Coordinates of C-alpha atoms in Angstrom, one line a residue:
X1 CA -23.2 251.1 26.7
X2 CA -21.9 253.1 23.8
X3 CA -21.5 249.9 21.8
X4 CA -25.0 248.8 22.7
X5 CA -26.4 252.1 21.6
X6 CA -24.6 251.8 18.3
X7 CA -26.0 248.3 17.8
X8 CA -29.5 249.6 18.5
X9 CA -28.9 252.4 16.2
X10 CA -27.8 250.1 13.4
X11 CA -31.3 248.7 13.4
X12 CA -32.5 252.1 12.2
X13 CA -29.7 252.5 9.7
X14 CA -32.1 252.5 6.8
X15 CA -33.5 255.7 8.1
X16 CA -30.1 257.4 8.3
X17 CA -29.4 257.0 4.6
X18 CA -31.9 259.7 3.7
X19 CA -30.9 261.8 6.7
X20 CA -27.3 262.0 5.7
X21 CA -28.3 262.8 2.1
X22 CA -30.3 265.8 3.4
X23 CA -27.1 267.6 4.4
X24 CA -26.6 269.6 7.6
X25 CA -27.5 272.9 9.1
X26 CA -24.3 274.4 8.0
X27 CA -24.7 273.4 4.4
X28 CA -25.5 276.0 1.8
X29 CA -29.3 275.5 2.0
X30 CA -29.0 275.4 5.9
X31 CA -31.1 272.3 6.5
X32 CA -32.3 271.6 10.0
X33 CA -32.7 267.8 10.4
X34 CA -35.3 266.7 13.0
X35 CA -35.4 263.2 14.5
X36 CA -38.7 262.2 16.0
X37 CA -40.5 259.2 17.5
X38 CA -44.0 257.8 16.8
X39 CA -45.5 259.9 19.5
X40 CA -45.1 263.4 21.1
X41 CA -45.0 267.0 20.2
X42 CA -42.4 266.7 17.4
X43 CA -44.5 264.4 15.3
X44 CA -47.5 266.8 15.8
X45 CA -45.3 269.7 14.8
X46 CA -44.3 267.8 11.7
X47 CA -47.9 267.1 10.8
X48 CA -48.9 270.7 11.2
X49 CA -46.2 271.9 8.8
X50 CA -45.6 275.2 10.7
X51 CA -41.9 274.7 11.4
X52 CA -41.2 274.7 7.6
X53 CA -42.6 278.2 7.3
X54 CA -41.0 279.5 10.5
X55 CA -37.6 278.2 9.6
X56 CA -38.1 279.0 5.9
X57 CA -38.5 282.7 6.8
X58 CA -35.0 282.4 8.4
X59 CA -33.5 280.8 5.4
X60 CA -33.6 277.1 6.6
X61 CA -35.1 273.9 5.2
X62 CA -36.4 271.1 7.4
X63 CA -36.1 267.3 7.0
X64 CA -37.8 264.7 9.3
X65 CA -36.7 261.2 10.2
X66 CA -38.5 258.7 12.5
X67 CA -36.7 256.5 15.0
X68 CA -38.1 253.8 17.3
X69 CA -36.9 255.2 20.6
X70 CA -34.7 257.7 22.5
X71 CA -31.4 255.8 22.5
X72 CA -31.5 255.5 18.7
X73 CA -32.4 259.2 18.3
X74 CA -29.4 260.3 20.4
X75 CA -27.1 257.9 18.7
X76 CA -28.2 259.5 15.4
X77 CA -27.4 262.9 16.9
X78 CA -24.1 261.6 18.1
X79 CA -23.0 260.5 14.7
X80 CA -24.1 263.8 13.1
X81 CA -27.3 262.5 11.3
X82 CA -29.8 264.8 13.0
X83 CA -29.7 268.2 14.6
X84 CA -32.8 268.4 16.8
X85 CA -34.7 265.8 18.7
X86 CA -36.4 264.9 22.0
X87 CA -36.3 262.0 24.4
X88 CA -37.0 261.2 28.0
X89 CA -34.6 261.4 31.0
X90 CA -32.3 258.4 30.6
X91 CA -31.1 258.4 26.9
X92 CA -29.2 261.7 27.2
X93 CA -27.4 260.3 30.3
X94 CA -25.9 257.5 28.3
X95 CA -25.4 259.7 25.2
X96 CA -23.5 262.3 27.2
X97 CA -21.3 259.5 28.7
X98 CA -20.6 258.3 25.1
X99 CA -19.4 261.8 24.1
X100 CA -22.5 262.9 22.1
X101 CA -22.3 266.6 21.3
X102 CA -25.8 267.3 22.6
X103 CA -27.3 270.3 24.5
X104 CA -30.5 270.3 26.5
X105 CA -32.5 273.2 25.1
X106 CA -35.9 272.8 26.8
X107 CA -38.2 270.4 28.7
X108 CA -41.8 269.5 29.4
X109 CA -43.1 269.2 33.0
X110 CA -43.2 265.8 34.7
X111 CA -45.5 263.1 33.3
X112 CA -45.3 260.5 36.0
X113 CA -48.2 258.4 34.7
X114 CA -46.9 258.3 31.2
X115 CA -44.8 255.2 31.7
X116 CA -45.4 252.0 33.7
X117 CA -44.5 248.4 34.5
X118 CA -47.2 246.3 32.9
X119 CA -48.1 242.6 33.3
X120 CA -50.7 240.6 31.2
X121 CA -54.2 240.8 32.5
X122 CA -54.1 237.2 33.7
X123 CA -50.7 237.3 35.3
X124 CA -50.4 236.1 38.8
X125 CA -48.0 238.9 39.6
X126 CA -49.5 241.6 41.9
X127 CA -46.5 243.7 43.0
X128 CA -43.1 244.9 41.9
X129 CA -41.5 242.8 44.6
X130 CA -42.8 239.7 42.8
X131 CA -40.6 240.5 39.7
X132 CA -37.7 238.9 41.5
X133 CA -36.4 236.1 39.2
X134 CA -38.7 237.3 36.4
X135 CA -38.0 238.4 32.8
X136 CA -38.7 242.1 32.2
X137 CA -38.8 243.6 28.7
X138 CA -37.6 247.2 28.2
X139 CA -35.8 249.4 25.8
X140 CA -32.2 249.6 27.0
X141 CA -31.1 253.1 28.0
X142 CA -34.6 254.6 27.7
X143 CA -36.6 256.4 30.3
X144 CA -38.3 253.3 31.5
X145 CA -34.9 251.8 32.4
X146 CA -34.7 254.3 35.2
X147 CA -38.3 253.7 36.2
X148 CA -37.5 249.9 36.6
X149 CA -34.4 250.7 38.7
X150 CA -36.4 253.0 41.1
X151 CA -39.4 250.7 41.3
X152 CA -37.2 247.7 42.2
X153 CA -35.3 249.8 44.7
X154 CA -38.5 250.8 46.4
X155 CA -39.7 247.2 46.5
X156 CA -36.4 245.9 48.0
X157 CA -35.5 243.9 44.9
X158 CA -31.9 244.2 43.5
X159 CA -31.6 245.0 39.8
X160 CA -29.4 241.9 39.5
X161 CA -32.4 239.8 40.7
X162 CA -34.4 240.3 37.6
X163 CA -33.6 239.3 34.0
X164 CA -33.8 242.4 31.7
X165 CA -34.8 241.6 28.2
X166 CA -33.8 244.5 26.0
X167 CA -36.2 245.0 23.1
X168 CA -37.6 247.9 21.1
X169 CA -41.3 248.7 21.8
X170 CA -42.6 246.7 18.8
X171 CA -40.6 243.6 19.7
X172 CA -41.3 244.0 23.4
X173 CA -45.1 244.0 22.7
X174 CA -44.8 240.8 20.7
X175 CA -42.8 239.1 23.4
X176 CA -45.3 240.4 26.0
X177 CA -48.3 239.0 24.0
X178 CA -46.6 235.6 23.5
X179 CA -45.8 235.3 27.2
X180 CA -42.0 235.3 26.5
X181 CA -41.5 237.9 29.2
X182 CA -43.3 238.3 32.6
X183 CA -43.5 242.1 32.5
X184 CA -43.0 245.0 30.2
X185 CA -41.8 248.5 31.2
X186 CA -43.0 250.9 28.6
X187 CA -44.1 254.5 27.9
X188 CA -47.1 256.1 26.1
X189 CA -48.7 255.5 23.6
X190 CA -47.5 251.9 23.7
X191 CA -48.5 251.8 27.4
X192 CA -52.0 253.0 26.6
X193 CA -52.3 250.7 23.7
X194 CA -51.4 247.6 25.8
X195 CA -53.8 248.7 28.5
X196 CA -56.7 249.3 26.1
X197 CA -56.3 246.5 23.6
X198 CA -54.7 243.8 25.8
X199 CA -56.1 244.6 29.2
X200 CA -52.5 244.9 30.5
X201 CA -52.3 245.7 34.2
X202 CA -50.0 248.2 35.9
X203 CA -47.7 247.0 38.7
X204 CA -46.5 250.6 39.1
X205 CA -46.3 253.8 37.1
X206 CA -43.9 256.6 37.6
X207 CA -45.9 258.4 40.3
X208 CA -43.7 258.8 43.4
X209 CA -40.8 257.2 41.7
X210 CA -39.6 259.2 38.7
X211 CA -40.4 262.6 37.1
X212 CA -40.5 261.3 33.5
X213 CA -39.5 264.6 32.0
X214 CA -39.4 265.0 28.2
X215 CA -36.3 266.9 27.0
X216 CA -35.5 268.6 23.7
X217 CA -32.0 268.6 22.4
X218 CA -29.9 270.2 19.7
X219 CA -26.4 269.5 18.6
X220 CA -23.8 271.9 20.0
X221 CA -22.9 272.9 16.5
X222 CA -26.5 273.9 15.6
X223 CA -27.1 275.7 19.0
X224 CA -23.8 277.6 18.8
X225 CA -23.8 278.5 15.1
X226 CA -27.5 278.8 14.5
X227 CA -29.2 279.8 17.7
X228 CA -32.0 281.5 15.7
X229 CA -33.0 278.1 14.3
X230 CA -33.1 276.5 17.8
X231 CA -35.2 279.3 19.2
X232 CA -37.6 279.0 16.3
X233 CA -38.0 275.3 16.9
X234 CA -38.8 275.9 20.6
X235 CA -41.3 278.7 19.7
X236 CA -43.2 276.3 17.4
X237 CA -43.1 273.5 19.9
X238 CA -44.7 275.8 22.5
X239 CA -47.4 276.7 20.0
X240 CA -48.1 273.0 19.4
X241 CA -48.0 272.2 23.1
X242 CA -50.6 274.9 23.8
X243 CA -52.9 273.5 21.1
X244 CA -52.7 269.9 22.3
X245 CA -53.5 271.0 25.9
X246 CA -56.5 273.1 24.7
X247 CA -57.9 270.5 22.3
X248 CA -56.6 267.0 23.0
X249 CA -59.3 265.3 21.0
X250 CA -58.2 267.2 17.8
X251 CA -54.6 266.4 18.6
X252 CA -55.4 262.7 19.1
X253 CA -57.2 262.7 15.8
X254 CA -54.2 264.3 14.0
X255 CA -51.8 261.9 15.7
X256 CA -53.9 259.0 14.7
X257 CA -53.8 259.9 11.1
X258 CA -50.0 260.1 11.1
X259 CA -49.3 257.1 13.4
X260 CA -52.2 254.7 12.7
X261 CA -52.7 254.4 16.5
X262 CA -56.5 254.7 17.3
X263 CA -57.5 258.1 18.5
X264 CA -59.1 256.8 21.8
X265 CA -55.8 255.3 22.8
X266 CA -54.0 258.5 22.0
X267 CA -56.5 260.5 24.1
X268 CA -55.6 258.3 27.1
X269 CA -51.9 258.9 26.5
X270 CA -52.3 262.7 25.9
X271 CA -54.2 263.0 29.2
X272 CA -51.1 261.7 31.0
X273 CA -48.7 264.1 29.3
X274 CA -47.0 267.2 30.9
X275 CA -47.7 270.5 29.2
X276 CA -45.7 273.7 29.1
X277 CA -42.3 273.7 27.3
X278 CA -39.8 275.6 29.4
X279 CA -36.0 276.3 29.8
X280 CA -33.8 273.9 31.7
X281 CA -33.8 274.8 35.4
X282 CA -31.2 274.1 38.1
X283 CA -33.7 271.7 39.8
X284 CA -34.1 269.7 36.6
X285 CA -30.3 269.5 36.1
X286 CA -30.1 268.2 39.7
X287 CA -32.7 265.6 38.9
X288 CA -30.8 264.5 35.8
X289 CA -27.6 264.3 37.7
X290 CA -29.3 262.0 40.3
X291 CA -30.2 259.7 37.4
X292 CA -26.7 259.7 36.1
X293 CA -25.2 259.0 39.5
X294 CA -27.7 256.1 40.1
X295 CA -26.8 254.5 36.8
X296 CA -23.1 254.9 37.5
X297 CA -23.5 253.2 40.9
X298 CA -25.2 250.3 39.3
X299 CA -22.4 249.9 36.8
X300 CA -24.7 250.8 33.9
X301 CA -22.8 254.0 33.0
X302 CA -19.2 253.7 31.8
X303 CA -18.0 256.9 33.5
X304 CA -19.2 259.9 35.6
X305 CA -20.8 262.8 33.8
X306 CA -21.7 266.4 34.7
X307 CA -25.1 267.1 33.3
X308 CA -24.8 270.9 33.7
X309 CA -22.1 270.9 31.1
X310 CA -24.6 269.9 28.5
X311 CA -27.2 272.6 29.1
X312 CA -27.7 275.3 26.4
X313 CA -27.0 278.6 28.1
X314 CA -28.9 280.6 25.5
X315 CA -32.0 278.8 26.5
X316 CA -32.0 280.1 30.1

């Protein structure tokens, strides 16, 4: 899995050149390097520009680098290319097993409807059970990997009975449109875009299957040596979170400007998000441990991990 994550990360190597050039948080200018995806609170925080002022008052600079998905983000954190990021539930499981120096610093509440197993609108498939023997596209090691495992388990289908096709969201959509795969397991806003523009149908979303938490991470080095920077990031994220919840139309418009995703699609995605950024609780750690143990039992994780060892104590 570590090798596969590195291969995925190499696809984003062009982005890392500028990140490494930006230095690190222990450099003289104390730069905090943030990795983000095309969607979520971090990209909104970037567009608002408030983190630069907040951290600037503390003597830090900020750099931003976009990545295609959670596994690539945490591989970047693992190799020391970024200091702060966020992903869903599954990527940190694999990253911790690979020895990444990450710490969970906060999380968002469950967003069960924010990921789903999709099929084309004219697909004959009507249930998850019918995925047996079919090709299913997904981003390996991402949140939707766990959704697929749990959905198949509920439907009585062995994971080994489907053919996973590991693709990034952009490549998966292309394969989905061409009919090269039978189903696609994906998260918002890609999920909403496929539903709105392609008429894609859901076989299942995460409701009753997974929590679909969103987590925020810092490197151990940043959290231990610069906790003031980590706390400042969390404070600004909470401010953005409250703004999005209060005015999702404005947030969708701002996201649209920075992502080129139409605002109506983003409004659908934002409606399915969880709101309220909070410290990591014992219940959330337990939920993450269950995911880790599930992947280990399936042979997807190279070794056991203890999730609680990667939780930032200062965030409690």
